[in-house]
mmCIF file of C-alpha atoms and ligand atoms in Angstrom:
data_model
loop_
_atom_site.group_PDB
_atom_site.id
_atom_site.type_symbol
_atom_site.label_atom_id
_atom_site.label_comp_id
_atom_site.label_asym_id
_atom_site.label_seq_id
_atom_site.Cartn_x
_atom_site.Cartn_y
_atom_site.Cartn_z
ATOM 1 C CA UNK S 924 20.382 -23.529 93.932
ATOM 2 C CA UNK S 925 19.288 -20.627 91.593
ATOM 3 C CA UNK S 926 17.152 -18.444 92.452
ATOM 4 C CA UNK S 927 13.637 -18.547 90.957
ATOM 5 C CA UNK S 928 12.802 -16.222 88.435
ATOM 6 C CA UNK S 929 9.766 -15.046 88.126
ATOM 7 C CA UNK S 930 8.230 -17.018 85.344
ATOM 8 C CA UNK S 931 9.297 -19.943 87.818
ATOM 9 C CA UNK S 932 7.553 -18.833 90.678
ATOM 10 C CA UNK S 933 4.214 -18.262 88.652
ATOM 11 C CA UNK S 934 4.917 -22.227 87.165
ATOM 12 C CA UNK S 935 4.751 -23.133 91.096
ATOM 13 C CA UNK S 936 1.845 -21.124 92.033
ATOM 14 C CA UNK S 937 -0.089 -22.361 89.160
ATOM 15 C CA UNK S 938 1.293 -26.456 89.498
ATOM 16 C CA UNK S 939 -0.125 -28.276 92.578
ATOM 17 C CA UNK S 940 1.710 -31.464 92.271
ATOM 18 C CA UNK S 941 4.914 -30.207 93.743
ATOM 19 C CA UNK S 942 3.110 -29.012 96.714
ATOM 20 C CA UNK S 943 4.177 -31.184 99.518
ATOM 21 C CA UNK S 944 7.938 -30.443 98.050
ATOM 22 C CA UNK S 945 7.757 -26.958 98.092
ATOM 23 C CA UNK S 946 6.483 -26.736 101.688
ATOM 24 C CA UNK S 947 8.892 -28.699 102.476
ATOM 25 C CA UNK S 948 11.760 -26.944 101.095
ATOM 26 C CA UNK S 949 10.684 -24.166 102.465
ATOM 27 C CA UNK S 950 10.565 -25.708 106.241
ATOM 28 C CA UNK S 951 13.602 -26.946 105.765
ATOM 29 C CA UNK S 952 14.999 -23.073 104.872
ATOM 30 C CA UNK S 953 13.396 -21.949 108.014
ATOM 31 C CA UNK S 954 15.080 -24.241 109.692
ATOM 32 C CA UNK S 955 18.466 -23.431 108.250
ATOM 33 C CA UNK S 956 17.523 -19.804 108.917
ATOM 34 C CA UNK S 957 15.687 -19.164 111.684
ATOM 35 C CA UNK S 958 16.346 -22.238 113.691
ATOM 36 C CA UNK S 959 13.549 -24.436 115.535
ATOM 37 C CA UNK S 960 12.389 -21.390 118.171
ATOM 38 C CA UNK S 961 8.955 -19.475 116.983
ATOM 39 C CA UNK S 962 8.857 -16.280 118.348
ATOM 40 C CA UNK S 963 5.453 -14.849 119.931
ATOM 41 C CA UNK S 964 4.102 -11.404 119.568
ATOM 42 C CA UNK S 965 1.615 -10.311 121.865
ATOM 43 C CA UNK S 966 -0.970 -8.315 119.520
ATOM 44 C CA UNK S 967 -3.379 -5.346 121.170
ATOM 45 C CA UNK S 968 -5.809 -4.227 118.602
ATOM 46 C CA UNK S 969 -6.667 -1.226 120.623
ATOM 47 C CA UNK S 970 -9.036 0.762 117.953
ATOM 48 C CA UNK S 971 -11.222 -0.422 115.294
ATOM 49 C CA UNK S 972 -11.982 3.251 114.639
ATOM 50 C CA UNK S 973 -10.813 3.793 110.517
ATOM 51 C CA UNK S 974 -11.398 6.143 108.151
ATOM 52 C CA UNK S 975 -10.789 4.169 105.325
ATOM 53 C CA UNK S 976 -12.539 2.022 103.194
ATOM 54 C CA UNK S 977 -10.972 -0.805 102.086
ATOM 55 C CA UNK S 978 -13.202 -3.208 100.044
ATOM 56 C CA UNK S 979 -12.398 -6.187 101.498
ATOM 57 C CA UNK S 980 -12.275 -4.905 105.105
ATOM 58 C CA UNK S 981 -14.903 -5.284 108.126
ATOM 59 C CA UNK S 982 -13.222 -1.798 110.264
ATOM 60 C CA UNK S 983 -14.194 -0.248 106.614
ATOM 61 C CA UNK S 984 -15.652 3.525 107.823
ATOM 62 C CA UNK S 985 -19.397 2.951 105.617
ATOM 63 C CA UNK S 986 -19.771 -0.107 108.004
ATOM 64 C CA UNK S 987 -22.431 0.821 110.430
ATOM 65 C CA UNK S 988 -23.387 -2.722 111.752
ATOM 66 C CA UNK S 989 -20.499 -2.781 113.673
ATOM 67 C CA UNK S 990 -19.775 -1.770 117.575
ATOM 68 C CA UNK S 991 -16.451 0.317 117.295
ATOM 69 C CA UNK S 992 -14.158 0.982 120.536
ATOM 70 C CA UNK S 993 -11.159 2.797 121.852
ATOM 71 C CA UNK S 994 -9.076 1.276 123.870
ATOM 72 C CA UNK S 995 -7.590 4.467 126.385
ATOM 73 C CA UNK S 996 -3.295 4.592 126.741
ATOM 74 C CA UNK S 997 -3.614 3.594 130.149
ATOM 75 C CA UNK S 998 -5.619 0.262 129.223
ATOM 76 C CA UNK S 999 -3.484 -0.599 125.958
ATOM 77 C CA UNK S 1000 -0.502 -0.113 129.104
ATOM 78 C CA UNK S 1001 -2.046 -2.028 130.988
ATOM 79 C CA UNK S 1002 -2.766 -5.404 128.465
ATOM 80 C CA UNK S 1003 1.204 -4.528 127.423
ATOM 81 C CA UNK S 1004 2.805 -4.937 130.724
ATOM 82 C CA UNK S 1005 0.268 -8.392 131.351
ATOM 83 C CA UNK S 1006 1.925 -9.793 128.034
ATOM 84 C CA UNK S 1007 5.426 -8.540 128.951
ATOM 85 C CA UNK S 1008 4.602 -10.859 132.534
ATOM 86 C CA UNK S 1009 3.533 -13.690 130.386
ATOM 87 C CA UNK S 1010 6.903 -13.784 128.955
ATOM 88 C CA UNK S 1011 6.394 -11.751 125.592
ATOM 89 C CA UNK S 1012 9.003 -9.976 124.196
ATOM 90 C CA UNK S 1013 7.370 -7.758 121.549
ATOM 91 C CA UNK S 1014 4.332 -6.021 121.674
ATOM 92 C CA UNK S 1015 2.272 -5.179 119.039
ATOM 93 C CA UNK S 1016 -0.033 -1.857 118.708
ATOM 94 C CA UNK S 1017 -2.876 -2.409 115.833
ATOM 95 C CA UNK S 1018 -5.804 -0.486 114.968
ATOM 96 C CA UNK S 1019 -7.329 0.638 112.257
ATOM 97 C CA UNK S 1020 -6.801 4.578 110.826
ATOM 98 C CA UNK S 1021 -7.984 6.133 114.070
ATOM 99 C CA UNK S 1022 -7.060 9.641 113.775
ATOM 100 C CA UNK S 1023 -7.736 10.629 117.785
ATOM 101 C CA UNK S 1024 -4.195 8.788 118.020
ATOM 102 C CA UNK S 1025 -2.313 11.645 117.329
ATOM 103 C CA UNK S 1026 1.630 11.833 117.191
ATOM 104 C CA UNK S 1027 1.688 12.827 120.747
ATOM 105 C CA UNK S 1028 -0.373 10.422 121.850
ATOM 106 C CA UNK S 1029 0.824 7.525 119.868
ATOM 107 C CA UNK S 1030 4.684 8.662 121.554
ATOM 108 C CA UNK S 1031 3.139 8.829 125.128
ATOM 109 C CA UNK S 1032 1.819 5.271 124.338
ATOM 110 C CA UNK S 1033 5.115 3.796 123.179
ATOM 111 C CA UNK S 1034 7.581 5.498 125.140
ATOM 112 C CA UNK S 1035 5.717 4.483 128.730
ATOM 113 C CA UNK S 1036 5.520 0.774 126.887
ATOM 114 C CA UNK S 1037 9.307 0.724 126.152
ATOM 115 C CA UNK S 1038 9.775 1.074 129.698
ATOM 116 C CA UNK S 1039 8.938 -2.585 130.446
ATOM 117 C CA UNK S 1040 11.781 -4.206 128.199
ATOM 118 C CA UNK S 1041 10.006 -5.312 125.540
ATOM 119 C CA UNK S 1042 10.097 -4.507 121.715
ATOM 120 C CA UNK S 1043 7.283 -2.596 119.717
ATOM 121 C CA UNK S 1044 5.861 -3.244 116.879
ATOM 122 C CA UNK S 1045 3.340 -0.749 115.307
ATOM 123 C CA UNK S 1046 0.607 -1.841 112.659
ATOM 124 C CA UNK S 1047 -2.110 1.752 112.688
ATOM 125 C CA UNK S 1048 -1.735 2.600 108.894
ATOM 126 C CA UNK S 1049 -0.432 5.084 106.431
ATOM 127 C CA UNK S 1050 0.958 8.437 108.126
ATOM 128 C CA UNK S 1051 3.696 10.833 107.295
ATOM 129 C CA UNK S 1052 7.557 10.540 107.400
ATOM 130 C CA UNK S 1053 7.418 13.157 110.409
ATOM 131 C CA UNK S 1054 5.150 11.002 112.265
ATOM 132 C CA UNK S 1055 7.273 7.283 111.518
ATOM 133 C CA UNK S 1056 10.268 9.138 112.997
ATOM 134 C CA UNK S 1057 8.712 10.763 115.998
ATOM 135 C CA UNK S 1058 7.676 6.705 116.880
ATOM 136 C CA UNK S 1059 10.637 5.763 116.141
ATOM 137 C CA UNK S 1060 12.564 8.539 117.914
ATOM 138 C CA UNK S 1061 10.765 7.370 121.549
ATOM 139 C CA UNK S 1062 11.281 3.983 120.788
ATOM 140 C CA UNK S 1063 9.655 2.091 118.333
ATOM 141 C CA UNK S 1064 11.401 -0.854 116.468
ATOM 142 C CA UNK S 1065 8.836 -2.143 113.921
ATOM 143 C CA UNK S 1066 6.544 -1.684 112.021
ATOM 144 C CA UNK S 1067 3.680 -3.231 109.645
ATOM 145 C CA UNK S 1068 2.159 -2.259 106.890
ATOM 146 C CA UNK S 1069 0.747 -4.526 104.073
ATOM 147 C CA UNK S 1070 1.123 -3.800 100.415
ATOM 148 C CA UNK S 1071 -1.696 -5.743 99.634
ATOM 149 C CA UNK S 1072 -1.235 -5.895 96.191
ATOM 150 C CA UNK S 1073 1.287 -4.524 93.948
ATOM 151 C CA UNK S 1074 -1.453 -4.814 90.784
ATOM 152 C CA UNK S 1075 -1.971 -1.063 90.804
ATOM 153 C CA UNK S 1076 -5.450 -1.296 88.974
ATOM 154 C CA UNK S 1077 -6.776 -4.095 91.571
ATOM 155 C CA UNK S 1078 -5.466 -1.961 94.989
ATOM 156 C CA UNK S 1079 -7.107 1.230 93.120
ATOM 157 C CA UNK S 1080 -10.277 -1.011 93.524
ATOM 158 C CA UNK S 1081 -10.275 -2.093 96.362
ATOM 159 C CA UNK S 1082 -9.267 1.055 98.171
ATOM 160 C CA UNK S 1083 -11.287 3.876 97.382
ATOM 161 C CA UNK S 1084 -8.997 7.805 98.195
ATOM 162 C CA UNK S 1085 -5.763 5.797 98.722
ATOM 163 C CA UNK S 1086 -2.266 5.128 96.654
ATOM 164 C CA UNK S 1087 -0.720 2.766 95.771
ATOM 165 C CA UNK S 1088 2.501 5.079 95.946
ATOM 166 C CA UNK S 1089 1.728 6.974 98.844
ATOM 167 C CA UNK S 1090 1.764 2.783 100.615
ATOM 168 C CA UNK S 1091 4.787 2.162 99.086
ATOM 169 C CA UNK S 1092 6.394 5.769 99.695
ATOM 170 C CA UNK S 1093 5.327 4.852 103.374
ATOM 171 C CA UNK S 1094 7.743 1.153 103.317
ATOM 172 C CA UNK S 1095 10.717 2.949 101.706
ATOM 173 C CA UNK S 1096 10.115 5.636 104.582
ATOM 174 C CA UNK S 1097 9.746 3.382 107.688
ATOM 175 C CA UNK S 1098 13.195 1.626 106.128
ATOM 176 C CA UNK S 1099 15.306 4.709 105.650
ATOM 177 C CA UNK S 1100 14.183 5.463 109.510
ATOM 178 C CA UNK S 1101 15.359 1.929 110.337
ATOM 179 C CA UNK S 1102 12.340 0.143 111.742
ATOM 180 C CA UNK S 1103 12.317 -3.395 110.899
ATOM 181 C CA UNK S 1104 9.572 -3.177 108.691
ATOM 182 C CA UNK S 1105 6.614 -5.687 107.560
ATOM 183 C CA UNK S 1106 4.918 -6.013 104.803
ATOM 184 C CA UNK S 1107 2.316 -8.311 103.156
ATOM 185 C CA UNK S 1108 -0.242 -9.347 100.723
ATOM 186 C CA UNK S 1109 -3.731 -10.871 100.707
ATOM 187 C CA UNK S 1110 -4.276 -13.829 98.622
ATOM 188 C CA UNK S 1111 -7.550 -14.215 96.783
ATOM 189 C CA UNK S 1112 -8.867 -11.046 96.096
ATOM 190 C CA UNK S 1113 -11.226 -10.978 93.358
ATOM 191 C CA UNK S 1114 -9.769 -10.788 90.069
ATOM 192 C CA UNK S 1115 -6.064 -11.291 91.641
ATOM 193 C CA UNK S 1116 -4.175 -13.069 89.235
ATOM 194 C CA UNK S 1117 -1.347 -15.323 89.726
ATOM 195 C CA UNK S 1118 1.260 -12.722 88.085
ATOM 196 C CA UNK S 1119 0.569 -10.412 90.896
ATOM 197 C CA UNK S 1120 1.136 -12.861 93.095
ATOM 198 C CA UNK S 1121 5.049 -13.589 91.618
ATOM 199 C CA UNK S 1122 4.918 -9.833 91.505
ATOM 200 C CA UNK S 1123 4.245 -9.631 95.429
ATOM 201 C CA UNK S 1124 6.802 -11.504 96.089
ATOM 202 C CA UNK S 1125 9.187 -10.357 94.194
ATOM 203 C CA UNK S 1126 8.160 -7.122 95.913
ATOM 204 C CA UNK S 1127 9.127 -8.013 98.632
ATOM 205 C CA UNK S 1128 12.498 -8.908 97.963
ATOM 206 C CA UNK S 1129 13.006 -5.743 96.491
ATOM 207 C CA UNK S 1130 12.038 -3.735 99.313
ATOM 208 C CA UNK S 1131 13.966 -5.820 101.337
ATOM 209 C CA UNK S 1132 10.969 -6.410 104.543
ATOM 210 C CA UNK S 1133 12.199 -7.568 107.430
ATOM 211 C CA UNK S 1134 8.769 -9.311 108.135
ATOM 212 C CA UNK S 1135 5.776 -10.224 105.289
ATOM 213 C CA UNK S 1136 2.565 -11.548 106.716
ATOM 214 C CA UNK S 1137 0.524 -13.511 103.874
ATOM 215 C CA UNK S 1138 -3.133 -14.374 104.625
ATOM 216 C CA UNK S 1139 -6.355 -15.505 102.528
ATOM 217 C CA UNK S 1140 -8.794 -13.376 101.798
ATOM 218 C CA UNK S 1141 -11.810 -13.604 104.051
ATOM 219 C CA UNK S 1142 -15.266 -12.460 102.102
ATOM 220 C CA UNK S 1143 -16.893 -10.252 105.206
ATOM 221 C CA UNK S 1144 -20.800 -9.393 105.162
ATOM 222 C CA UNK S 1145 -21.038 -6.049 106.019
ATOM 223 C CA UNK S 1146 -18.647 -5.317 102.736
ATOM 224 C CA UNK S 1147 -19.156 -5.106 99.113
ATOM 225 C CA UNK S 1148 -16.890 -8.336 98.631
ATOM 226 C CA UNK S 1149 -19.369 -9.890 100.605
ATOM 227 C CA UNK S 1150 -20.459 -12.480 97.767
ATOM 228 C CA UNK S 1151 -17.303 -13.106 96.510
ATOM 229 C CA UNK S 1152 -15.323 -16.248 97.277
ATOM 230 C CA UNK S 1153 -12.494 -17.153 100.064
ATOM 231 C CA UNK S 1154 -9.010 -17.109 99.032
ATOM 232 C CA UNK S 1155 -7.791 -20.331 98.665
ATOM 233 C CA UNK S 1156 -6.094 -21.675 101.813
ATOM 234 C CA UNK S 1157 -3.373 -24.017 99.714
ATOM 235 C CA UNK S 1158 -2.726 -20.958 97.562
ATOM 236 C CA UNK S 1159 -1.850 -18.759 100.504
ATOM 237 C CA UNK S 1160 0.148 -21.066 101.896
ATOM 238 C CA UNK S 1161 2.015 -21.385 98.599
ATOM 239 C CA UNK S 1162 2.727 -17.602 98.444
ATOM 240 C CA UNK S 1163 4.547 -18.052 102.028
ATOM 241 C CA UNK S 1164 6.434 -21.154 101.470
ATOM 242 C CA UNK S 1165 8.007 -19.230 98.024
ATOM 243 C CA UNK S 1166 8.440 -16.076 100.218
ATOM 244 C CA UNK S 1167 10.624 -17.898 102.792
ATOM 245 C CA UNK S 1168 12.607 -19.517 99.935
ATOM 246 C CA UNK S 1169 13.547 -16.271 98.206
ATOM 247 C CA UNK S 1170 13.950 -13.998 101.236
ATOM 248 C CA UNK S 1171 15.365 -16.970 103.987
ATOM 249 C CA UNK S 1172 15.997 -14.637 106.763
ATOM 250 C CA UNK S 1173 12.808 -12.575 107.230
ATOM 251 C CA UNK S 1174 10.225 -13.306 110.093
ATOM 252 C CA UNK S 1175 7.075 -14.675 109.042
ATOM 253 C CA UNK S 1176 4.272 -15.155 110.809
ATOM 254 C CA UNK S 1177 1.166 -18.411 110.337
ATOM 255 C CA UNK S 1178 -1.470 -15.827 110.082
ATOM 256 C CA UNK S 1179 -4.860 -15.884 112.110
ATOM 257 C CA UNK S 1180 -6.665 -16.082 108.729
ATOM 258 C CA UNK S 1181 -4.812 -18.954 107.922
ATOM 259 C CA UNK S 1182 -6.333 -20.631 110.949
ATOM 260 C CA UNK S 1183 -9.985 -19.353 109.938
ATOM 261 C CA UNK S 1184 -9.786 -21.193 106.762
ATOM 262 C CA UNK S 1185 -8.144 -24.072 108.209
ATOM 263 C CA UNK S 1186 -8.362 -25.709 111.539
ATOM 264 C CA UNK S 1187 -4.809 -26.216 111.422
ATOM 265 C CA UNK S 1188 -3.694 -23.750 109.695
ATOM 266 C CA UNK S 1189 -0.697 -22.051 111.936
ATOM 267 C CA UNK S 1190 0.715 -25.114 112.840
ATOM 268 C CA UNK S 1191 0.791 -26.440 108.934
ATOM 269 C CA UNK S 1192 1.787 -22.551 108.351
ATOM 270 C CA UNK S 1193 5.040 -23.072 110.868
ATOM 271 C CA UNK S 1194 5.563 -26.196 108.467
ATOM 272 C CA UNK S 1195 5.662 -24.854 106.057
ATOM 273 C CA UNK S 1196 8.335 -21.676 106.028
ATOM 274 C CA UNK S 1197 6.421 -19.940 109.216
ATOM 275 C CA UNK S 1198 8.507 -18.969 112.162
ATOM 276 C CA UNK S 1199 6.836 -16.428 114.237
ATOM 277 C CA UNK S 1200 2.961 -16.450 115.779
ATOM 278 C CA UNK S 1201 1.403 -13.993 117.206
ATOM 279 C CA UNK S 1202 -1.414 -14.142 119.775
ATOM 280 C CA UNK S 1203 -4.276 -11.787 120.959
ATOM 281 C CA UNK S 1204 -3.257 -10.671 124.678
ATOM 282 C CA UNK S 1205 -6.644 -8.325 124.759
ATOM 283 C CA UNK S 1206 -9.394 -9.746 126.456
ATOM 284 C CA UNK S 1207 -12.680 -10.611 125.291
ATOM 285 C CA UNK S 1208 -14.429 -7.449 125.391
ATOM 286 C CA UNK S 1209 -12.229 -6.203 122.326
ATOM 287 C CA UNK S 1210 -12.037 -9.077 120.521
ATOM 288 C CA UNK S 1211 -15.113 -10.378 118.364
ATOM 289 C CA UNK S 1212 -15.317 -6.490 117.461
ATOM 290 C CA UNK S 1213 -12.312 -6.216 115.564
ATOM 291 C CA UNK S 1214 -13.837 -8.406 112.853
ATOM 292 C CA UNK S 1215 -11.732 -7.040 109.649
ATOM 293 C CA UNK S 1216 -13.200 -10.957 108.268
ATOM 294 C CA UNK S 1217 -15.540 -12.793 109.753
ATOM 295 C CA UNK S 1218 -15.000 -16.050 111.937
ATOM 296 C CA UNK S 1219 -12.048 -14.670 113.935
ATOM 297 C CA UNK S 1220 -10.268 -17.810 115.819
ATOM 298 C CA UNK S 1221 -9.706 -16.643 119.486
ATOM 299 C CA UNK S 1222 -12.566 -14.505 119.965
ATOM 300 C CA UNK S 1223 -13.697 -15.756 123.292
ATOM 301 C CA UNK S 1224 -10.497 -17.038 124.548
ATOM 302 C CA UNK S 1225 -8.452 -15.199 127.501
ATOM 303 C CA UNK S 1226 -5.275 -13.909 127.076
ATOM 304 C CA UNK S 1227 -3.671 -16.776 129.858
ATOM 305 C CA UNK S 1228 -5.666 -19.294 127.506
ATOM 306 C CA UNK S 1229 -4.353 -18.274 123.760
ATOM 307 C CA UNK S 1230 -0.559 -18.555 124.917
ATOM 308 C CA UNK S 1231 -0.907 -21.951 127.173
ATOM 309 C CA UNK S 1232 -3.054 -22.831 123.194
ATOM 310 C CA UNK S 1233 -0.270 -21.811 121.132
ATOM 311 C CA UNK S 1234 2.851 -23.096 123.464
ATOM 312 C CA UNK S 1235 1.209 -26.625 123.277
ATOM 313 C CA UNK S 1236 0.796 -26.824 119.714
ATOM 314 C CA UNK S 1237 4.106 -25.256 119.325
ATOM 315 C CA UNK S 1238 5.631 -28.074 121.763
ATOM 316 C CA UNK S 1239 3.657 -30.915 119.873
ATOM 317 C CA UNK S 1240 5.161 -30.527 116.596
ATOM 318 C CA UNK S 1241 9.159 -30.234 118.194
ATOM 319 C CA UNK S 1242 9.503 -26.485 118.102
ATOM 320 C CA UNK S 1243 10.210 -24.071 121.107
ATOM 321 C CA UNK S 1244 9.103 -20.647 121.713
ATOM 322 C CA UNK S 1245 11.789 -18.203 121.450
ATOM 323 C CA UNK S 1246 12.784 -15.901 124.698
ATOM 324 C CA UNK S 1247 14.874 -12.955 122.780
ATOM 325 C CA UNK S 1248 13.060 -10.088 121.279
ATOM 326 C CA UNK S 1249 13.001 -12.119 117.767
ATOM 327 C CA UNK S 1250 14.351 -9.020 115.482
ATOM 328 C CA UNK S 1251 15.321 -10.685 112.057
ATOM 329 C CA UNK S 1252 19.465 -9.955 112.703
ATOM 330 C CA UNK S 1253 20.751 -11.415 116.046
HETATM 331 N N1 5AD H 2221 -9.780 -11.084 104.855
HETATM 332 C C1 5AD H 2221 -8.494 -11.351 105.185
HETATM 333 N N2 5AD H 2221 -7.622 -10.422 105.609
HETATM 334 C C2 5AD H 2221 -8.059 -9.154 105.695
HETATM 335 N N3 5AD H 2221 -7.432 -8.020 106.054
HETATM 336 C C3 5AD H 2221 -8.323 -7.012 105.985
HETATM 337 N N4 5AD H 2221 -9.530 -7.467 105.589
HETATM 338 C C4 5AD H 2221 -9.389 -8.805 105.380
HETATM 339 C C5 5AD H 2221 -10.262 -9.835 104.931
HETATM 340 N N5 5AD H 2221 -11.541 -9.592 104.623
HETATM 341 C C6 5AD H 2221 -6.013 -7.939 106.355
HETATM 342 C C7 5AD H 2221 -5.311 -6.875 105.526
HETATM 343 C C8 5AD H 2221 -4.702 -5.960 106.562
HETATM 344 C C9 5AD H 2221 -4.623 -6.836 107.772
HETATM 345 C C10 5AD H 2221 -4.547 -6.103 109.073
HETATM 346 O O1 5AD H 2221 -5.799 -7.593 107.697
HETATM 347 O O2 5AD H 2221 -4.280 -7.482 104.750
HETATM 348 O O3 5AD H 2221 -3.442 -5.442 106.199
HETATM 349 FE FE1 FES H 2222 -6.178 -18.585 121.153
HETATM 350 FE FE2 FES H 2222 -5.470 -21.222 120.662
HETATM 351 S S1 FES H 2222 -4.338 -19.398 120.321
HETATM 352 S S2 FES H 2222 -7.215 -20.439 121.744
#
């Protein structure tokens, strides 16, 4: 088949009567793919310390009504090597732009996690070259960082003191030092148009990510989107499904937002072009206070309790969860 052009993938996005087709196309490219295992990630969000402030974003620094934590190296260890006996093979660090995780600390953390045979992800924000290859120098393998949105006068909006160059000067960086490297957008911004979306995409693809992560936009209260309206749940969905047609190979995970919008929204996500999950294996202290959107699935559940959740519903719809570290090239 050819691949879509642009002006094709905005005719999709904007038609809703080839929907069921189109999710199932891209299923069925998964499939080809990525095969039938979905790979888990066990996510720590060990700071919701930031010192940015992203529009749409509950961590945002001017948001006082919120209770902000640190989670010390030898705890984020700890919740590590309990999700490494659980039978996860990647780890994921996230937290928001914390800045008492300095280089050195950051390497102590990852280097005494790379002891336990696992692979590490990183998701803690825009930093220098010297600091991506330091991580990746003790150890790191991945690494996430959303574009967001490639319409440069929307992400000038919606984050106040950033770049949109300096975030994309920061993908071409983590990909010269060889992480695989993740990338994403939100869908439903205010004002985001369906061009951008194509353009996203097709961003995507140019870059070449390893990984893209695609999630509805959540309206939080404690933000100044806080009147505007959800992203659409259909239309983020849409944005994945063309994602895993044009880039097949990539890792791509049924978002937690997905699932706040929609009940069933990983498993229709792992329908639906979706291969990878990845649960919370913090416990519930940490949790409902790392509200970037409100209505957080998972926020009282145990570690033990999300991945028994997630292998079931993985199970029930004839998929397996994956045992290998789950890097996009085997
Ligand atoms: N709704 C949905 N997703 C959000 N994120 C931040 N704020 C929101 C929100 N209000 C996403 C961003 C970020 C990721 C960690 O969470 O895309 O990259
Ligand atoms: Fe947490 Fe289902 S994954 S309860």
């Amino acid at each position: 088949m050819k691949e879509l052009s642009r002006a094709d993938i905005i005719d999709i996005l904007k038609d809703d009567s080839q929907n069921e087709a189109l999710f199932s196309h891209a299923d069925e490219v998964r499939k080809q793919y990525k095969g039938d295992e979905v790979h888990l990630r066990g996510l720590i969000e060990f700071s919701n310390i930031c010192k940015c402030q992203c529009k749409y974003c509950g961590l945002r620094s001017p948001n006082k009504n919120i209770q902000r934590y640190r989670i010390q190296p030898d705890e984020i260890f700890k919740y590590a090597k309990s999700a490494v006996e659980q039978g996860y093979r990647t780890i994921v660090l996230q937290s928001g732009e914390d800045e008492f995780y300095t280089t050195n600390v950051m390497c102590k953390i990852i280097e005494k996690i790379k002891t336990l045979d696992v692979a590490l992800t990183l998701s803690i924000g825009e930093r220098p070259f010297e600091d991506y290859k330091a991580f990746k120098d003790v150890g790191a393998d991945r690494y996430l960082i959303r574009i967001e949105t490639t319409d440069k006068e929307l992400y000038k909006k919606m984050h106040p003191n950033m770049s949109f160059e300096n975030r994309v000067r920061c993908l071409r960086d983590l990909k010269a030092l060889g992480y695989e490297t993740g990338t994403g957008c939100l869908v439903g911004l205010p004002n985001q148009t369906i061009e951008s979306l194509a353009d996203d995409i097709l961003f995507f693809k140019e870059i070449d990510a390893d990984m893209v992560g695609i999630g509805p936009f959540i309206a939080h209260p404690e933000t100044p989107l806080k009147d505007a309206d959800n992203g659409n749940f259909t239309l983020a969905l849409k944005v994945m499904a063309l994602t895993r047609i044009l880039l097949k190979d990539i890792n791509i995970p049924a978002t937690t937002a997905m699932e706040t919008l929609n009940p069933q929204g990983r498993i229709i996500a792992l329908q639906s072009g979706a291969n990878v999950v990845m649960p919370n294996v913090t416990t519930t202290e940490y949790r409902a206070k790392y509200e970037i959107y409100p209505n957080k699935i998972c926020i009282n559940e145990s570690p033990d309790k999300c991945r028994k959740c997630i292998e079931g519903k993985i199970l029930s719809i004839g998929r397996t969860v994956a045992k290998d570290y789950g890097f996009r090239k085997i």
